[in-house]
Amino acid sequence: MFSDYPHLIDLNDYPVSWWNGLLKQAEEIIKNPALYANSCKGKIMGTLFYEPSTRTQMSFQTAMLRLGGTIIGFDNPQTSSVAKGENLKDTTKIVSGYSDVLVIRHPVMGSAKAAALTSDCPVINAGDGGHLHPTQTLTDLMTLKMEKGKLSGLTIGLCGDLLNGRTVHSLCKAMSCYENNHFIMISTKALKMPSYIKDKIRANGGTYEETESLEKAIPKLDMLYMTRIQRERFANEEEYLAQKDTYILTTKKMNLARPDMIVMHPLPRVDEIEVAVDDDTRALYFKQAKYGMYIRMSLILTMLQSNVKTQLLAGDLHTGIACKNKNCITCQETYLPKSFIGKGSTLTCEYCDERLLLQHE
Ligand code: NCD
């Protein structure tokens, strides 16, 4: 199923050369912002934020304003017609008709792809549940490029909620496309990286190991990516409390790290990085958030200039099969065409990407 517009749902829908082009353009914007100050004059960006956000939402907004464009949207669906029961299809259809580019964040996996299916302008995925977060990954690539000078040959530590953290999913899928990157996944058994992401790393030629010890892993790293335990994705408070505070990066642990290791975090931080670590010159998370603004300027420009069509669903359409992942958008917005890649028992839902045991409706 094709859409008439370019969309950014998953970075891996585009070649590495496209990501590199965005990074290069972002560097040019940093060097000469005045040159870009009117490049989106007359254009409107719609932002549909169904979930809380500070950095992603505001960096997109300031990015568009700095390009000379304007913005509309909501950051609380309860103040929009969503509160009256409007579905994702109708809200997207209407707001995309008012906008030139649409940025969407939603708590349910696959929602950005679902929105793109009906949108009348390009859609950018600003986080779909615990699935993907491509623009955070662009931010992370930019930080690595600017601060480490390279995107290959790196040992990357990922620590915290690797199960529910969409940022680490997108990051692994992207960084494994550059040569010789090795991932050390640091988490409890309950919050391990999903197997479909590990399979992608292997398929892209990357390598990984898993450990529960931050202390053992930290001396080996070029970059440590800390993450927040994603409280809102847990079934209940008890399960969250059992995981909370397992990993806290302290100045003492920073002493075990190499002098050139950098610390990144998509933010918000809760308590997984001690505030005293902020004074360590290797703590780059605030700088990282600022790079996010420049890479989003580059992305908005590129999306508005592109006229490529996007293939959104490439697999077989099924009417008799439902995705079993209760956090998949197809389970909530039941009008959506159900589409799976693969055959027999190895079917993968094209919205939420997880390999699923399927059940007949
Ligand atoms: C992240 C997100 O929303 O997934 N934040 C962000 O976009 N910078 C990480 C998080 O919420 O923990």
Tab-separated table of N, CA and C in Angstrom, residues 150-219:
chain	number	residue	atom	x	y	z
A	150	LYS	N	32.866	9.861	14.581
A	150	LYS	CA	32.600	8.691	13.730
A	150	LYS	C	31.348	7.952	14.187
A	151	LEU	N	30.840	7.126	13.284
A	151	LEU	CA	29.643	6.345	13.607
A	151	LEU	C	29.916	4.848	13.504
A	152	SER	N	31.163	4.485	13.251
A	152	SER	CA	31.494	3.067	13.134
A	152	SER	C	32.623	2.717	14.098
A	153	GLY	N	32.817	1.402	14.309
A	153	GLY	CA	33.899	0.942	15.175
A	153	GLY	C	33.713	1.354	16.629
A	154	LEU	N	32.483	1.419	17.086
A	154	LEU	CA	32.210	1.884	18.457
A	154	LEU	C	31.650	0.749	19.331
A	155	THR	N	32.028	0.780	20.598
A	155	THR	CA	31.400	-0.118	21.579
A	155	THR	C	30.406	0.712	22.377
A	156	ILE	N	29.151	0.329	22.228
A	156	ILE	CA	28.050	1.136	22.762
A	156	ILE	C	27.349	0.388	23.893
A	157	GLY	N	27.318	0.984	25.057
A	157	GLY	CA	26.599	0.382	26.186
A	157	GLY	C	25.205	0.968	26.266
A	158	LEU	N	24.197	0.103	26.415
A	158	LEU	CA	22.812	0.562	26.534
A	158	LEU	C	22.328	0.071	27.882
A	159	CYS	N	21.880	0.972	28.732
A	159	CYS	CA	21.591	0.561	30.102
A	159	CYS	C	20.204	1.019	30.560
A	160	GLY	N	19.458	0.109	31.167
A	160	GLY	CA	18.167	0.478	31.751
A	160	GLY	C	17.024	-0.344	31.206
A	161	ASP	N	15.987	0.354	30.737
A	161	ASP	CA	14.784	-0.329	30.256
A	161	ASP	C	14.898	-0.609	28.760
A	162	LEU	N	15.557	-1.709	28.438
A	162	LEU	CA	15.790	-2.031	27.028
A	162	LEU	C	14.568	-2.696	26.397
A	163	LEU	N	13.666	-3.164	27.245
A	163	LEU	CA	12.443	-3.795	26.734
A	163	LEU	C	11.464	-2.747	26.196
A	164	ASN	N	11.216	-1.737	27.009
A	164	ASN	CA	10.177	-0.754	26.665
A	164	ASN	C	10.713	0.535	26.053
A	165	GLY	N	12.022	0.719	26.064
A	165	GLY	CA	12.600	1.977	25.595
A	165	GLY	C	12.681	2.036	24.074
A	166	ARG	N	11.831	2.865	23.485
A	166	ARG	CA	11.825	2.963	22.015
A	166	ARG	C	13.104	3.581	21.485
A	167	THR	N	13.758	4.435	22.287
A	167	THR	CA	14.980	5.098	21.804
A	167	THR	C	16.083	4.079	21.540
A	168	VAL	N	16.231	3.106	22.440
A	168	VAL	CA	17.301	2.118	22.248
A	168	VAL	C	16.979	1.147	21.111
A	169	HIS	N	15.697	0.921	20.869
A	169	HIS	CA	15.334	0.051	19.738
A	169	HIS	C	15.767	0.700	18.425
A	170	SER	N	15.379	1.963	18.258
A	170	SER	CA	15.749	2.674	17.022
A	170	SER	C	17.265	2.825	16.910
A	171	LEU	N	17.910	3.094	18.038
A	171	LEU	CA	19.362	3.309	18.007
A	171	LEU	C	20.105	2.046	17.557
A	172	CYS	N	19.702	0.891	18.087
A	172	CYS	CA	20.367	-0.365	17.703
A	172	CYS	C	20.141	-0.672	16.226
A	173	LYS	N	18.907	-0.460	15.768
A	173	LYS	CA	18.613	-0.747	14.363
A	173	LYS	C	19.449	0.136	13.448
A	174	ALA	N	19.664	1.385	13.860
A	174	ALA	CA	20.434	2.306	13.005
A	174	ALA	C	21.939	2.070	13.134
A	175	MET	N	22.448	2.022	14.351
A	175	MET	CA	23.904	1.932	14.535
A	175	MET	C	24.473	0.613	14.033
A	176	SER	N	23.653	-0.430	13.978
A	176	SER	CA	24.163	-1.702	13.460
A	176	SER	C	24.332	-1.656	11.940
A	177	CYS	N	23.846	-0.603	11.303
A	177	CYS	CA	24.040	-0.452	9.853
A	177	CYS	C	25.393	0.180	9.533
A	178	TYR	N	26.064	0.741	10.521
A	178	TYR	CA	27.431	1.229	10.318
A	178	TYR	C	28.384	0.103	10.724
A	179	GLU	N	29.575	0.100	10.127
A	179	GLU	CA	30.488	-1.040	10.323
A	179	GLU	C	31.041	-1.172	11.736
A	180	ASN	N	31.234	-2.419	12.132
A	180	ASN	CA	31.971	-2.767	13.359
A	180	ASN	C	31.465	-2.110	14.637
A	181	ASN	N	30.185	-1.992	14.767
A	181	ASN	CA	29.670	-1.505	16.047
A	181	ASN	C	29.270	-2.684	16.919
A	182	HIS	N	29.638	-2.593	18.196
A	182	HIS	CA	29.347	-3.667	19.145
A	182	HIS	C	28.476	-3.085	20.265
A	183	PHE	N	27.428	-3.808	20.612
A	183	PHE	CA	26.495	-3.323	21.643
A	183	PHE	C	26.630	-4.158	22.910
A	184	ILE	N	26.754	-3.478	24.040
A	184	ILE	CA	26.693	-4.190	25.318
A	184	ILE	C	25.385	-3.772	25.981
A	185	MET	N	24.479	-4.735	26.092
A	185	MET	CA	23.132	-4.451	26.608
A	185	MET	C	23.096	-4.750	28.098
A	186	ILE	N	22.898	-3.711	28.876
A	186	ILE	CA	22.971	-3.841	30.338
A	186	ILE	C	21.567	-3.665	30.910
A	187	SER	N	20.995	-4.747	31.391
A	187	SER	CA	19.628	-4.655	31.933
A	187	SER	C	19.359	-5.833	32.863
A	188	THR	N	18.253	-5.752	33.586
A	188	THR	CA	17.799	-6.906	34.359
A	188	THR	C	17.193	-7.900	33.365
A	189	LYS	N	16.975	-9.114	33.860
A	189	LYS	CA	16.391	-10.147	32.975
A	189	LYS	C	15.005	-9.723	32.484
A	190	ALA	N	14.263	-9.035	33.347
A	190	ALA	CA	12.888	-8.658	32.996
A	190	ALA	C	12.831	-7.565	31.930
A	191	LEU	N	13.897	-6.790	31.786
A	191	LEU	CA	13.850	-5.647	30.857
A	191	LEU	C	14.856	-5.782	29.715
A	192	LYS	N	15.091	-7.026	29.292
A	192	LYS	CA	16.044	-7.270	28.203
A	192	LYS	C	15.547	-6.737	26.848
A	193	MET	N	16.487	-6.504	25.966
A	193	MET	CA	16.175	-6.050	24.602
A	193	MET	C	15.298	-7.105	23.900
A	194	PRO	N	14.214	-6.691	23.219
A	194	PRO	CA	13.377	-7.678	22.512
A	194	PRO	C	14.181	-8.450	21.454
A	195	SER	N	13.812	-9.713	21.244
A	195	SER	CA	14.600	-10.518	20.296
A	195	SER	C	14.527	-10.004	18.867
A	196	TYR	N	13.429	-9.357	18.491
A	196	TYR	CA	13.376	-8.898	17.095
A	196	TYR	C	14.410	-7.810	16.827
A	197	ILE	N	14.766	-7.043	17.857
A	197	ILE	CA	15.808	-6.014	17.676
A	197	ILE	C	17.181	-6.701	17.610
A	198	LYS	N	17.392	-7.709	18.449
A	198	LYS	CA	18.678	-8.425	18.414
A	198	LYS	C	18.863	-9.116	17.057
A	199	ASP	N	17.782	-9.640	16.527
A	199	ASP	CA	17.854	-10.265	15.199
A	199	ASP	C	18.236	-9.244	14.134
A	200	LYS	N	17.699	-8.027	14.269
A	200	LYS	CA	18.018	-6.959	13.289
A	200	LYS	C	19.496	-6.606	13.376
A	201	ILE	N	20.023	-6.513	14.600
A	201	ILE	CA	21.448	-6.175	14.774
A	201	ILE	C	22.294	-7.220	14.047
A	202	ARG	N	21.982	-8.483	14.287
A	202	ARG	CA	22.737	-9.579	13.650
A	202	ARG	C	22.608	-9.499	12.135
A	203	ALA	N	21.385	-9.299	11.663
A	203	ALA	CA	21.153	-9.258	10.210
A	203	ALA	C	21.903	-8.096	9.570
A	204	ASN	N	22.052	-6.990	10.292
A	204	ASN	CA	22.768	-5.824	9.744
A	204	ASN	C	24.280	-5.972	9.864
A	205	GLY	N	24.742	-7.021	10.558
A	205	GLY	CA	26.194	-7.246	10.670
A	205	GLY	C	26.790	-6.736	11.972
A	206	GLY	N	25.966	-6.274	12.900
A	206	GLY	CA	26.467	-5.819	14.196
A	206	GLY	C	26.610	-6.986	15.168
A	207	THR	N	27.255	-6.742	16.305
A	207	THR	CA	27.398	-7.783	17.319
A	207	THR	C	26.910	-7.232	18.658
A	208	TYR	N	26.538	-8.137	19.575
A	208	TYR	CA	26.082	-7.673	20.883
A	208	TYR	C	26.364	-8.706	21.955
A	209	GLU	N	26.390	-8.249	23.184
A	209	GLU	CA	26.431	-9.155	24.333
A	209	GLU	C	25.475	-8.581	25.374
A	210	GLU	N	25.037	-9.436	26.297
A	210	GLU	CA	24.090	-8.980	27.323
A	210	GLU	C	24.681	-9.216	28.707
A	211	THR	N	24.487	-8.279	29.608
A	211	THR	CA	25.001	-8.415	30.962
A	211	THR	C	24.055	-7.713	31.938
A	212	GLU	N	24.192	-8.064	33.223
A	212	GLU	CA	23.399	-7.347	34.232
A	212	GLU	C	24.256	-6.353	34.986
A	213	SER	N	25.583	-6.325	34.671
A	213	SER	CA	26.490	-5.503	35.468
A	213	SER	C	26.991	-4.256	34.731
A	214	LEU	N	26.548	-3.098	35.204
A	214	LEU	CA	27.028	-1.833	34.640
A	214	LEU	C	28.513	-1.647	34.969
A	215	GLU	N	28.912	-2.022	36.184
A	215	GLU	CA	30.315	-1.861	36.609
A	215	GLU	C	31.265	-2.636	35.707
A	216	LYS	N	30.859	-3.863	35.340
A	216	LYS	CA	31.743	-4.684	34.492
A	216	LYS	C	31.806	-4.145	33.066
A	217	ALA	N	30.694	-3.606	32.593
A	217	ALA	CA	30.639	-3.170	31.191
A	217	ALA	C	31.311	-1.810	30.981
A	218	ILE	N	31.181	-0.924	31.937
A	218	ILE	CA	31.545	0.489	31.711
A	218	ILE	C	32.995	0.705	31.251
A	219	PRO	N	33.996	-0.061	31.738
A	219	PRO	CA	35.370	0.220	31.271
A	219	PRO	C	35.591	-0.041	29.776
